[in-house]
Amino acid sequence: MDVYGLIGNPVGHSLSPPMHEAGYEALGLDARYVTFEPDADAAAAAVAGAADLGVAGLNVTVPFKRDALRAVDPAPLAERIGAVNTVDYAPVRTGEADRPRGHNTDAAGVTRALAHHDVRIDGRDALVVGAGGAGRAAAFALADAGATVHVANRTAERAVELAEDVPDATGGGLDDLGERVAVADLLVNGTSVGMESPDETPVPADHLHGDLAVLDAVYAPIETRLLREAAAAGATTVDGAWMLLYQGVEAFEIWTGEDAPVEAMNAALRAELE
């Protein structure tokens, strides 16, 4: 039996176990997905040593994505983003390397979620709201896929710092958010606004327009105020569960070498979110 899992703190609320186990069941794989919740000072050691316990792969969530980066051989994209959310122990288990391989599949979660909804990225103007983990992954993902990216953040300095790392990106505060949305083709909310307070939105309704595609990284609730108001404006909307799904799909495929059963994994995920 192959053991995969999630390391973070806390992880009790995670939707990854049912999603991944639905995938194993659909393909008839002898595998399980479990959760680990180490203390902060033990996170890097836990990631580095999991192969000794027979673990084949780990997802990494907050607050350990940067800790994991120190314990792995990072793939180029993970190194650029500065965070690892998927660890593959195959190189260690086969003796090909001393350290596991670290990936960031949050970026693929963005691009594959948009592709699922037939949203073109190449050549488009993209606005990413938020310069934290989700916003950072989204900015790199969109830029690498050919979009021109602007990062807007409440603290303008953080947006500017992120934009300096992303090819041909710009960054700034929220003062000109309306002007930025008006010329954007793609809008990604990489903040948690709308999660704890469902009546809040990171982008006022009067900024939204019908030529937008809007991806909200918030997945609980699935239908945020931002998405409701974007749909009312005629925009294409992509809920955060699609991003969550496809980052998991990408990890599943890295670990197993199989095409993930997307429909089965999506059904399990959305059953948990109902």
PDB file of C-alpha atoms in Angstrom:
ATOM      1  CA  MET A   1       0.000   0.000   0.000  1.00  0.00           C
ATOM      2  CA  ASP A   2       1.219   3.473  -0.884  1.00  0.00           C
ATOM      3  CA  VAL A   3       0.733   6.146   1.779  1.00  0.00           C
ATOM      4  CA  TYR A   4       0.226   9.768   0.819  1.00  0.00           C
ATOM      5  CA  GLY A   5      -0.792  12.587   3.066  1.00  0.00           C
ATOM      6  CA  LEU A   6      -1.025  16.178   4.134  1.00  0.00           C
ATOM      7  CA  ILE A   7       1.193  18.018   6.592  1.00  0.00           C
ATOM      8  CA  GLY A   8       0.073  21.285   8.142  1.00  0.00           C
ATOM      9  CA  ASN A   9      -1.322  22.820  11.302  1.00  0.00           C
ATOM     10  CA  PRO A  10      -4.264  22.641  11.587  1.00  0.00           C
ATOM     11  CA  VAL A  11      -5.355  19.974   9.094  1.00  0.00           C
ATOM     12  CA  GLY A  12      -8.546  18.662  10.686  1.00  0.00           C
ATOM     13  CA  HIS A  13     -10.678  20.708   8.298  1.00  0.00           C
ATOM     14  CA  SER A  14      -8.876  19.522   5.163  1.00  0.00           C
ATOM     15  CA  LEU A  15     -10.855  18.334   2.145  1.00  0.00           C
ATOM     16  CA  SER A  16      -7.842  16.612   0.588  1.00  0.00           C
ATOM     17  CA  PRO A  17      -8.332  13.126   2.147  1.00  0.00           C
ATOM     18  CA  PRO A  18     -11.771  12.395   0.623  1.00  0.00           C
ATOM     19  CA  MET A  19     -10.750  13.952  -2.691  1.00  0.00           C
ATOM     20  CA  HIS A  20      -7.578  11.892  -3.061  1.00  0.00           C
ATOM     21  CA  GLU A  21      -9.062   8.670  -1.729  1.00  0.00           C
ATOM     22  CA  ALA A  22     -11.879   8.971  -4.259  1.00  0.00           C
ATOM     23  CA  GLY A  23      -9.177   9.102  -6.905  1.00  0.00           C
ATOM     24  CA  TYR A  24      -7.448   5.985  -5.585  1.00  0.00           C
ATOM     25  CA  GLU A  25     -10.737   4.125  -5.458  1.00  0.00           C
ATOM     26  CA  ALA A  26     -11.703   5.139  -8.990  1.00  0.00           C
ATOM     27  CA  LEU A  27      -8.416   3.787 -10.385  1.00  0.00           C
ATOM     28  CA  GLY A  28      -8.257   0.751  -8.094  1.00  0.00           C
ATOM     29  CA  LEU A  29      -5.000   1.886  -6.495  1.00  0.00           C
ATOM     30  CA  ASP A  30      -3.867   0.354  -3.212  1.00  0.00           C
ATOM     31  CA  ALA A  31      -3.257   3.662  -1.445  1.00  0.00           C
ATOM     32  CA  ARG A  32      -4.360   5.750   1.499  1.00  0.00           C
ATOM     33  CA  TYR A  33      -4.234   9.471   2.286  1.00  0.00           C
ATOM     34  CA  VAL A  34      -3.617  10.554   5.881  1.00  0.00           C
ATOM     35  CA  THR A  35      -2.929  13.788   7.747  1.00  0.00           C
ATOM     36  CA  PHE A  36       0.007  14.893   9.905  1.00  0.00           C
ATOM     37  CA  GLU A  37       0.039  17.865  12.269  1.00  0.00           C
ATOM     38  CA  PRO A  38       3.577  18.445  13.629  1.00  0.00           C
ATOM     39  CA  ASP A  39       4.773  21.316  15.759  1.00  0.00           C
ATOM     40  CA  ALA A  40       6.223  24.231  13.830  1.00  0.00           C
ATOM     41  CA  ASP A  41       9.798  23.511  14.871  1.00  0.00           C
ATOM     42  CA  ALA A  42       9.514  19.927  13.584  1.00  0.00           C
ATOM     43  CA  ALA A  43       7.944  20.630  10.190  1.00  0.00           C
ATOM     44  CA  ALA A  44      11.088  20.660   8.048  1.00  0.00           C
ATOM     45  CA  ALA A  45      12.410  17.519   9.744  1.00  0.00           C
ATOM     46  CA  ALA A  46       9.070  15.786   9.238  1.00  0.00           C
ATOM     47  CA  VAL A  47       9.089  16.594   5.526  1.00  0.00           C
ATOM     48  CA  ALA A  48      12.697  15.471   5.161  1.00  0.00           C
ATOM     49  CA  GLY A  49      12.207  12.226   7.046  1.00  0.00           C
ATOM     50  CA  ALA A  50       8.787  11.069   5.902  1.00  0.00           C
ATOM     51  CA  ALA A  51      10.276   8.688   3.334  1.00  0.00           C
ATOM     52  CA  ASP A  52      11.804   6.701   6.211  1.00  0.00           C
ATOM     53  CA  LEU A  53       8.254   6.021   7.404  1.00  0.00           C
ATOM     54  CA  GLY A  54       7.200   4.729   3.997  1.00  0.00           C
ATOM     55  CA  VAL A  55       5.395   7.863   2.880  1.00  0.00           C
ATOM     56  CA  ALA A  56       5.272   8.132  -0.926  1.00  0.00           C
ATOM     57  CA  GLY A  57       4.112  11.733  -1.182  1.00  0.00           C
ATOM     58  CA  LEU A  58       2.976  14.681   0.897  1.00  0.00           C
ATOM     59  CA  ASN A  59       0.880  17.747   0.335  1.00  0.00           C
ATOM     60  CA  VAL A  60       1.981  20.705   2.444  1.00  0.00           C
ATOM     61  CA  THR A  61      -0.355  23.414   3.675  1.00  0.00           C
ATOM     62  CA  VAL A  62      -0.118  26.442   5.945  1.00  0.00           C
ATOM     63  CA  PRO A  63       2.026  27.291   7.754  1.00  0.00           C
ATOM     64  CA  PHE A  64       4.686  24.927   6.413  1.00  0.00           C
ATOM     65  CA  LYS A  65       5.037  25.648   2.677  1.00  0.00           C
ATOM     66  CA  ARG A  66       8.228  27.660   3.155  1.00  0.00           C
ATOM     67  CA  ASP A  67       9.590  25.199   5.718  1.00  0.00           C
ATOM     68  CA  ALA A  68       9.143  22.423   3.162  1.00  0.00           C
ATOM     69  CA  LEU A  69      11.191  24.372   0.628  1.00  0.00           C
ATOM     70  CA  ARG A  70      14.265  23.928   2.844  1.00  0.00           C
ATOM     71  CA  ALA A  71      13.818  20.160   3.075  1.00  0.00           C
ATOM     72  CA  VAL A  72      13.507  19.295  -0.626  1.00  0.00           C
ATOM     73  CA  ASP A  73      15.110  19.661  -4.013  1.00  0.00           C
ATOM     74  CA  PRO A  74      12.635  22.190  -5.404  1.00  0.00           C
ATOM     75  CA  ALA A  75      11.361  22.126  -8.961  1.00  0.00           C
ATOM     76  CA  PRO A  76      12.119  25.416 -10.749  1.00  0.00           C
ATOM     77  CA  LEU A  77       8.588  26.804 -10.389  1.00  0.00           C
ATOM     78  CA  ALA A  78       8.425  25.988  -6.670  1.00  0.00           C
ATOM     79  CA  GLU A  79      11.780  27.694  -6.169  1.00  0.00           C
ATOM     80  CA  ARG A  80      10.584  30.809  -8.010  1.00  0.00           C
ATOM     81  CA  ILE A  81       7.334  30.963  -6.061  1.00  0.00           C
ATOM     82  CA  GLY A  82       9.215  30.323  -2.848  1.00  0.00           C
ATOM     83  CA  ALA A  83       6.843  27.681  -1.506  1.00  0.00           C
ATOM     84  CA  VAL A  84       6.304  23.927  -1.781  1.00  0.00           C
ATOM     85  CA  ASN A  85       2.893  22.318  -1.453  1.00  0.00           C
ATOM     86  CA  THR A  86       3.644  18.877  -2.913  1.00  0.00           C
ATOM     87  CA  VAL A  87       6.547  16.578  -2.050  1.00  0.00           C
ATOM     88  CA  ASP A  88       7.432  13.511  -4.112  1.00  0.00           C
ATOM     89  CA  TYR A  89       9.574  10.892  -2.358  1.00  0.00           C
ATOM     90  CA  ALA A  90      10.111   8.677  -5.413  1.00  0.00           C
ATOM     91  CA  PRO A  91      13.693   9.964  -5.980  1.00  0.00           C
ATOM     92  CA  VAL A  92      14.590   9.015  -2.399  1.00  0.00           C
ATOM     93  CA  ARG A  93      12.803   5.660  -2.448  1.00  0.00           C
ATOM     94  CA  THR A  94      14.530   4.620  -5.674  1.00  0.00           C
ATOM     95  CA  GLY A  95      17.951   5.859  -4.561  1.00  0.00           C
ATOM     96  CA  GLU A  96      18.142   8.434  -7.352  1.00  0.00           C
ATOM     97  CA  ALA A  97      18.514  11.361  -4.942  1.00  0.00           C
ATOM     98  CA  ASP A  98      19.140  12.118  -1.292  1.00  0.00           C
ATOM     99  CA  ARG A  99      16.316  14.650  -1.041  1.00  0.00           C
ATOM    100  CA  PRO A 100      12.677  14.456  -2.130  1.00  0.00           C
ATOM    101  CA  ARG A 101      11.434  16.579  -5.024  1.00  0.00           C
ATOM    102  CA  GLY A 102       9.345  19.623  -4.112  1.00  0.00           C
ATOM    103  CA  HIS A 103       6.640  21.065  -6.340  1.00  0.00           C
ATOM    104  CA  ASN A 104       4.126  23.891  -6.204  1.00  0.00           C
ATOM    105  CA  THR A 105       0.850  22.713  -7.739  1.00  0.00           C
ATOM    106  CA  ASP A 106      -1.126  25.797  -6.667  1.00  0.00           C
ATOM    107  CA  ALA A 107      -0.007  27.425  -9.926  1.00  0.00           C
ATOM    108  CA  ALA A 108      -1.404  24.527 -11.943  1.00  0.00           C
ATOM    109  CA  GLY A 109      -4.575  24.800  -9.888  1.00  0.00           C
ATOM    110  CA  VAL A 110      -5.072  28.294 -11.315  1.00  0.00           C
ATOM    111  CA  THR A 111      -4.306  27.528 -14.945  1.00  0.00           C
ATOM    112  CA  ARG A 112      -6.150  24.207 -15.074  1.00  0.00           C
ATOM    113  CA  ALA A 113      -9.212  25.657 -13.354  1.00  0.00           C
ATOM    114  CA  LEU A 114      -9.355  28.429 -15.952  1.00  0.00           C
ATOM    115  CA  ALA A 115      -8.745  25.977 -18.804  1.00  0.00           C
ATOM    116  CA  HIS A 116     -11.626  23.814 -17.541  1.00  0.00           C
ATOM    117  CA  HIS A 117     -13.877  26.823 -18.079  1.00  0.00           C
ATOM    118  CA  ASP A 118     -12.386  27.597 -21.523  1.00  0.00           C
ATOM    119  CA  VAL A 119     -10.787  30.807 -20.271  1.00  0.00           C
ATOM    120  CA  ARG A 120      -7.811  31.875 -22.385  1.00  0.00           C
ATOM    121  CA  ILE A 121      -4.786  33.249 -20.529  1.00  0.00           C
ATOM    122  CA  ASP A 122      -2.198  33.927 -23.213  1.00  0.00           C
ATOM    123  CA  GLY A 123      -2.169  37.559 -24.298  1.00  0.00           C
ATOM    124  CA  ARG A 124      -4.692  38.676 -21.686  1.00  0.00           C
ATOM    125  CA  ASP A 125      -4.458  41.363 -19.026  1.00  0.00           C
ATOM    126  CA  ALA A 126      -4.693  39.752 -15.583  1.00  0.00           C
ATOM    127  CA  LEU A 127      -5.298  41.383 -12.222  1.00  0.00           C
ATOM    128  CA  VAL A 128      -4.360  39.434  -9.102  1.00  0.00           C
ATOM    129  CA  VAL A 129      -5.737  40.799  -5.839  1.00  0.00           C
ATOM    130  CA  GLY A 130      -3.573  39.743  -2.918  1.00  0.00           C
ATOM    131  CA  ALA A 131       0.166  39.158  -2.573  1.00  0.00           C
ATOM    132  CA  GLY A 132       0.090  36.236  -0.131  1.00  0.00           C
ATOM    133  CA  GLY A 133       0.528  32.552  -0.945  1.00  0.00           C
ATOM    134  CA  ALA A 134      -2.428  32.131  -3.315  1.00  0.00           C
ATOM    135  CA  GLY A 135      -1.815  35.460  -4.982  1.00  0.00           C
ATOM    136  CA  ARG A 136       1.854  34.675  -5.452  1.00  0.00           C
ATOM    137  CA  ALA A 137       1.125  31.319  -7.097  1.00  0.00           C
ATOM    138  CA  ALA A 138      -1.544  32.905  -9.303  1.00  0.00           C
ATOM    139  CA  ALA A 139       0.757  35.710 -10.440  1.00  0.00           C
ATOM    140  CA  PHE A 140       3.494  33.306 -11.526  1.00  0.00           C
ATOM    141  CA  ALA A 141       1.007  30.913 -13.130  1.00  0.00           C
ATOM    142  CA  LEU A 142      -0.669  33.611 -15.215  1.00  0.00           C
ATOM    143  CA  ALA A 143       2.587  35.279 -16.250  1.00  0.00           C
ATOM    144  CA  ASP A 144       4.136  31.957 -17.287  1.00  0.00           C
ATOM    145  CA  ALA A 145       0.998  31.220 -19.341  1.00  0.00           C
ATOM    146  CA  GLY A 146       1.419  34.455 -21.279  1.00  0.00           C
ATOM    147  CA  ALA A 147      -0.705  37.006 -19.406  1.00  0.00           C
ATOM    148  CA  THR A 148       0.361  40.503 -18.455  1.00  0.00           C
ATOM    149  CA  VAL A 149      -0.030  40.601 -14.682  1.00  0.00           C
ATOM    150  CA  HIS A 150      -0.757  43.419 -12.244  1.00  0.00           C
ATOM    151  CA  VAL A 151      -0.795  42.618  -8.520  1.00  0.00           C
ATOM    152  CA  ALA A 152      -2.956  44.759  -6.236  1.00  0.00           C
ATOM    153  CA  ASN A 153      -2.619  44.462  -2.493  1.00  0.00           C
ATOM    154  CA  ARG A 154      -3.745  46.420   0.564  1.00  0.00           C
ATOM    155  CA  THR A 155      -0.085  46.883   1.454  1.00  0.00           C
ATOM    156  CA  ALA A 156       1.289  48.216  -1.803  1.00  0.00           C
ATOM    157  CA  GLU A 157       4.906  47.396  -0.931  1.00  0.00           C
ATOM    158  CA  ARG A 158       4.133  43.665  -0.833  1.00  0.00           C
ATOM    159  CA  ALA A 159       2.524  43.849  -4.276  1.00  0.00           C
ATOM    160  CA  VAL A 160       5.527  45.675  -5.685  1.00  0.00           C
ATOM    161  CA  GLU A 161       7.919  43.126  -4.167  1.00  0.00           C
ATOM    162  CA  LEU A 162       5.947  40.258  -5.710  1.00  0.00           C
ATOM    163  CA  ALA A 163       5.785  41.994  -9.086  1.00  0.00           C
ATOM    164  CA  GLU A 164       9.568  42.332  -9.084  1.00  0.00           C
ATOM    165  CA  ASP A 165       9.807  38.517  -9.004  1.00  0.00           C
ATOM    166  CA  VAL A 166       7.171  37.862 -11.687  1.00  0.00           C
ATOM    167  CA  PRO A 167       8.125  38.366 -15.350  1.00  0.00           C
ATOM    168  CA  ASP A 168       6.917  41.720 -16.725  1.00  0.00           C
ATOM    169  CA  ALA A 169       4.477  42.244 -13.833  1.00  0.00           C
ATOM    170  CA  THR A 170       3.522  45.437 -12.051  1.00  0.00           C
ATOM    171  CA  GLY A 171       2.256  45.963  -8.534  1.00  0.00           C
ATOM    172  CA  GLY A 172       0.560  48.546  -6.374  1.00  0.00           C
ATOM    173  CA  GLY A 173      -2.123  49.292  -3.835  1.00  0.00           C
ATOM    174  CA  LEU A 174      -5.902  49.293  -4.039  1.00  0.00           C
ATOM    175  CA  ASP A 175      -6.415  52.993  -4.742  1.00  0.00           C
ATOM    176  CA  ASP A 176      -6.765  52.475  -8.498  1.00  0.00           C
ATOM    177  CA  LEU A 177      -8.530  49.114  -8.284  1.00  0.00           C
ATOM    178  CA  GLY A 178     -11.489  50.306 -10.361  1.00  0.00           C
ATOM    179  CA  GLU A 179      -9.231  51.439 -13.187  1.00  0.00           C
ATOM    180  CA  ARG A 180      -7.300  48.174 -13.085  1.00  0.00           C
ATOM    181  CA  VAL A 181     -10.441  46.022 -13.198  1.00  0.00           C
ATOM    182  CA  ALA A 182     -11.845  48.070 -16.075  1.00  0.00           C
ATOM    183  CA  VAL A 183      -8.994  47.075 -18.400  1.00  0.00           C
ATOM    184  CA  ALA A 184      -8.563  43.517 -17.119  1.00  0.00           C
ATOM    185  CA  ASP A 185      -9.602  40.344 -18.905  1.00  0.00           C
ATOM    186  CA  LEU A 186      -8.874  38.075 -15.926  1.00  0.00           C
ATOM    187  CA  LEU A 187      -9.381  38.729 -12.221  1.00  0.00           C
ATOM    188  CA  VAL A 188      -8.094  36.405  -9.512  1.00  0.00           C
ATOM    189  CA  ASN A 189      -8.922  36.944  -5.859  1.00  0.00           C
ATOM    190  CA  GLY A 190      -5.956  35.537  -3.963  1.00  0.00           C
ATOM    191  CA  THR A 191      -7.088  36.884  -0.594  1.00  0.00           C
ATOM    192  CA  SER A 192      -9.300  35.285   2.054  1.00  0.00           C
ATOM    193  CA  VAL A 193     -11.871  38.092   1.795  1.00  0.00           C
ATOM    194  CA  GLY A 194     -15.305  36.495   1.536  1.00  0.00           C
ATOM    195  CA  MET A 195     -14.420  33.388   3.525  1.00  0.00           C
ATOM    196  CA  GLU A 196     -14.906  34.346   7.155  1.00  0.00           C
ATOM    197  CA  SER A 197     -17.342  37.140   6.303  1.00  0.00           C
ATOM    198  CA  PRO A 198     -19.425  36.006   3.306  1.00  0.00           C
ATOM    199  CA  ASP A 199     -20.917  39.481   2.826  1.00  0.00           C
ATOM    200  CA  GLU A 200     -17.489  40.979   2.140  1.00  0.00           C
ATOM    201  CA  THR A 201     -15.859  41.210  -1.273  1.00  0.00           C
ATOM    202  CA  PRO A 202     -12.375  42.296  -2.384  1.00  0.00           C
ATOM    203  CA  VAL A 203     -13.740  44.057  -5.475  1.00  0.00           C
ATOM    204  CA  PRO A 204     -16.830  46.329  -5.429  1.00  0.00           C
ATOM    205  CA  ALA A 205     -19.644  45.285  -7.730  1.00  0.00           C
ATOM    206  CA  ASP A 206     -19.558  48.494  -9.746  1.00  0.00           C
ATOM    207  CA  HIS A 207     -15.997  47.671 -10.877  1.00  0.00           C
ATOM    208  CA  LEU A 208     -17.007  44.360 -12.477  1.00  0.00           C
ATOM    209  CA  HIS A 209     -17.926  43.934 -16.133  1.00  0.00           C
ATOM    210  CA  GLY A 210     -19.061  41.307 -18.602  1.00  0.00           C
ATOM    211  CA  ASP A 211     -15.711  40.890 -20.365  1.00  0.00           C
ATOM    212  CA  LEU A 212     -14.064  39.520 -17.232  1.00  0.00           C
ATOM    213  CA  ALA A 213     -13.282  35.978 -16.173  1.00  0.00           C
ATOM    214  CA  VAL A 214     -13.196  35.869 -12.364  1.00  0.00           C
ATOM    215  CA  LEU A 215     -11.507  33.155 -10.298  1.00  0.00           C
ATOM    216  CA  ASP A 216     -11.978  33.344  -6.536  1.00  0.00           C
ATOM    217  CA  ALA A 217      -9.476  31.256  -4.553  1.00  0.00           C
ATOM    218  CA  VAL A 218     -11.983  31.131  -1.659  1.00  0.00           C
ATOM    219  CA  TYR A 219     -13.843  27.791  -1.762  1.00  0.00           C
ATOM    220  CA  ALA A 220     -15.910  27.986   1.410  1.00  0.00           C
ATOM    221  CA  PRO A 221     -18.432  29.224   0.639  1.00  0.00           C
ATOM    222  CA  ILE A 222     -18.299  28.051  -2.965  1.00  0.00           C
ATOM    223  CA  GLU A 223     -20.397  30.974  -4.144  1.00  0.00           C
ATOM    224  CA  THR A 224     -18.820  34.099  -2.696  1.00  0.00           C
ATOM    225  CA  ARG A 225     -20.222  37.580  -2.952  1.00  0.00           C
ATOM    226  CA  LEU A 226     -17.537  38.366  -5.537  1.00  0.00           C
ATOM    227  CA  LEU A 227     -18.685  35.506  -7.756  1.00  0.00           C
ATOM    228  CA  ARG A 228     -22.377  36.341  -7.368  1.00  0.00           C
ATOM    229  CA  GLU A 229     -21.799  39.950  -8.345  1.00  0.00           C
ATOM    230  CA  ALA A 230     -19.435  38.994 -11.163  1.00  0.00           C
ATOM    231  CA  ALA A 231     -22.055  36.642 -12.609  1.00  0.00           C
ATOM    232  CA  ALA A 232     -24.674  39.400 -12.352  1.00  0.00           C
ATOM    233  CA  ALA A 233     -22.324  41.638 -14.364  1.00  0.00           C
ATOM    234  CA  GLY A 234     -22.098  38.976 -17.076  1.00  0.00           C
ATOM    235  CA  ALA A 235     -18.603  37.758 -16.236  1.00  0.00           C
ATOM    236  CA  THR A 236     -17.394  34.162 -16.483  1.00  0.00           C
ATOM    237  CA  THR A 237     -16.979  32.838 -12.942  1.00  0.00           C
ATOM    238  CA  VAL A 238     -14.750  30.068 -11.587  1.00  0.00           C
ATOM    239  CA  ASP A 239     -15.198  29.080  -7.951  1.00  0.00           C
ATOM    240  CA  GLY A 240     -12.296  28.246  -5.670  1.00  0.00           C
ATOM    241  CA  ALA A 241     -13.173  24.565  -5.462  1.00  0.00           C
ATOM    242  CA  TRP A 242     -11.906  24.196  -9.034  1.00  0.00           C
ATOM    243  CA  MET A 243      -8.528  25.604  -8.016  1.00  0.00           C
ATOM    244  CA  LEU A 244      -8.454  23.304  -4.979  1.00  0.00           C
ATOM    245  CA  LEU A 245      -9.410  20.350  -7.164  1.00  0.00           C
ATOM    246  CA  TYR A 246      -6.789  20.913  -9.822  1.00  0.00           C
ATOM    247  CA  GLN A 247      -3.904  21.513  -7.429  1.00  0.00           C
ATOM    248  CA  GLY A 248      -4.833  18.122  -5.971  1.00  0.00           C
ATOM    249  CA  VAL A 249      -5.169  16.571  -9.420  1.00  0.00           C
ATOM    250  CA  GLU A 250      -1.690  17.812 -10.310  1.00  0.00           C
ATOM    251  CA  ALA A 251      -0.238  16.316  -7.118  1.00  0.00           C
ATOM    252  CA  PHE A 252      -2.074  13.015  -7.747  1.00  0.00           C
ATOM    253  CA  GLU A 253      -0.524  12.785 -11.208  1.00  0.00           C
ATOM    254  CA  ILE A 254       2.979  13.623  -9.974  1.00  0.00           C
ATOM    255  CA  TRP A 255       2.795  10.886  -7.352  1.00  0.00           C
ATOM    256  CA  THR A 256       1.069   8.098  -9.270  1.00  0.00           C
ATOM    257  CA  GLY A 257       2.071   8.740 -12.880  1.00  0.00           C
ATOM    258  CA  GLU A 258      -1.589   8.168 -13.784  1.00  0.00           C
ATOM    259  CA  ASP A 259      -4.135  10.512 -15.320  1.00  0.00           C
ATOM    260  CA  ALA A 260      -6.236  11.601 -12.365  1.00  0.00           C
ATOM    261  CA  PRO A 261      -9.941  10.673 -12.363  1.00  0.00           C
ATOM    262  CA  VAL A 262     -11.022  14.301 -12.258  1.00  0.00           C
ATOM    263  CA  GLU A 263     -14.767  13.663 -12.185  1.00  0.00           C
ATOM    264  CA  ALA A 264     -14.534  11.285  -9.218  1.00  0.00           C
ATOM    265  CA  MET A 265     -12.268  13.627  -7.282  1.00  0.00           C
ATOM    266  CA  ASN A 266     -14.483  16.623  -8.053  1.00  0.00           C
ATOM    267  CA  ALA A 267     -17.617  14.776  -6.946  1.00  0.00           C
ATOM    268  CA  ALA A 268     -16.004  13.824  -3.623  1.00  0.00           C
ATOM    269  CA  LEU A 269     -14.766  17.357  -3.038  1.00  0.00           C
ATOM    270  CA  ARG A 270     -18.089  19.013  -3.744  1.00  0.00           C
ATOM    271  CA  ALA A 271     -19.950  16.465  -1.617  1.00  0.00           C
ATOM    272  CA  GLU A 272     -17.820  17.625   1.314  1.00  0.00           C
ATOM    273  CA  LEU A 273     -18.511  21.281   0.542  1.00  0.00           C
ATOM    274  CA  GLU A 274     -22.307  20.934   0.371  1.00  0.00           C
TER     275      GLU A 274
END
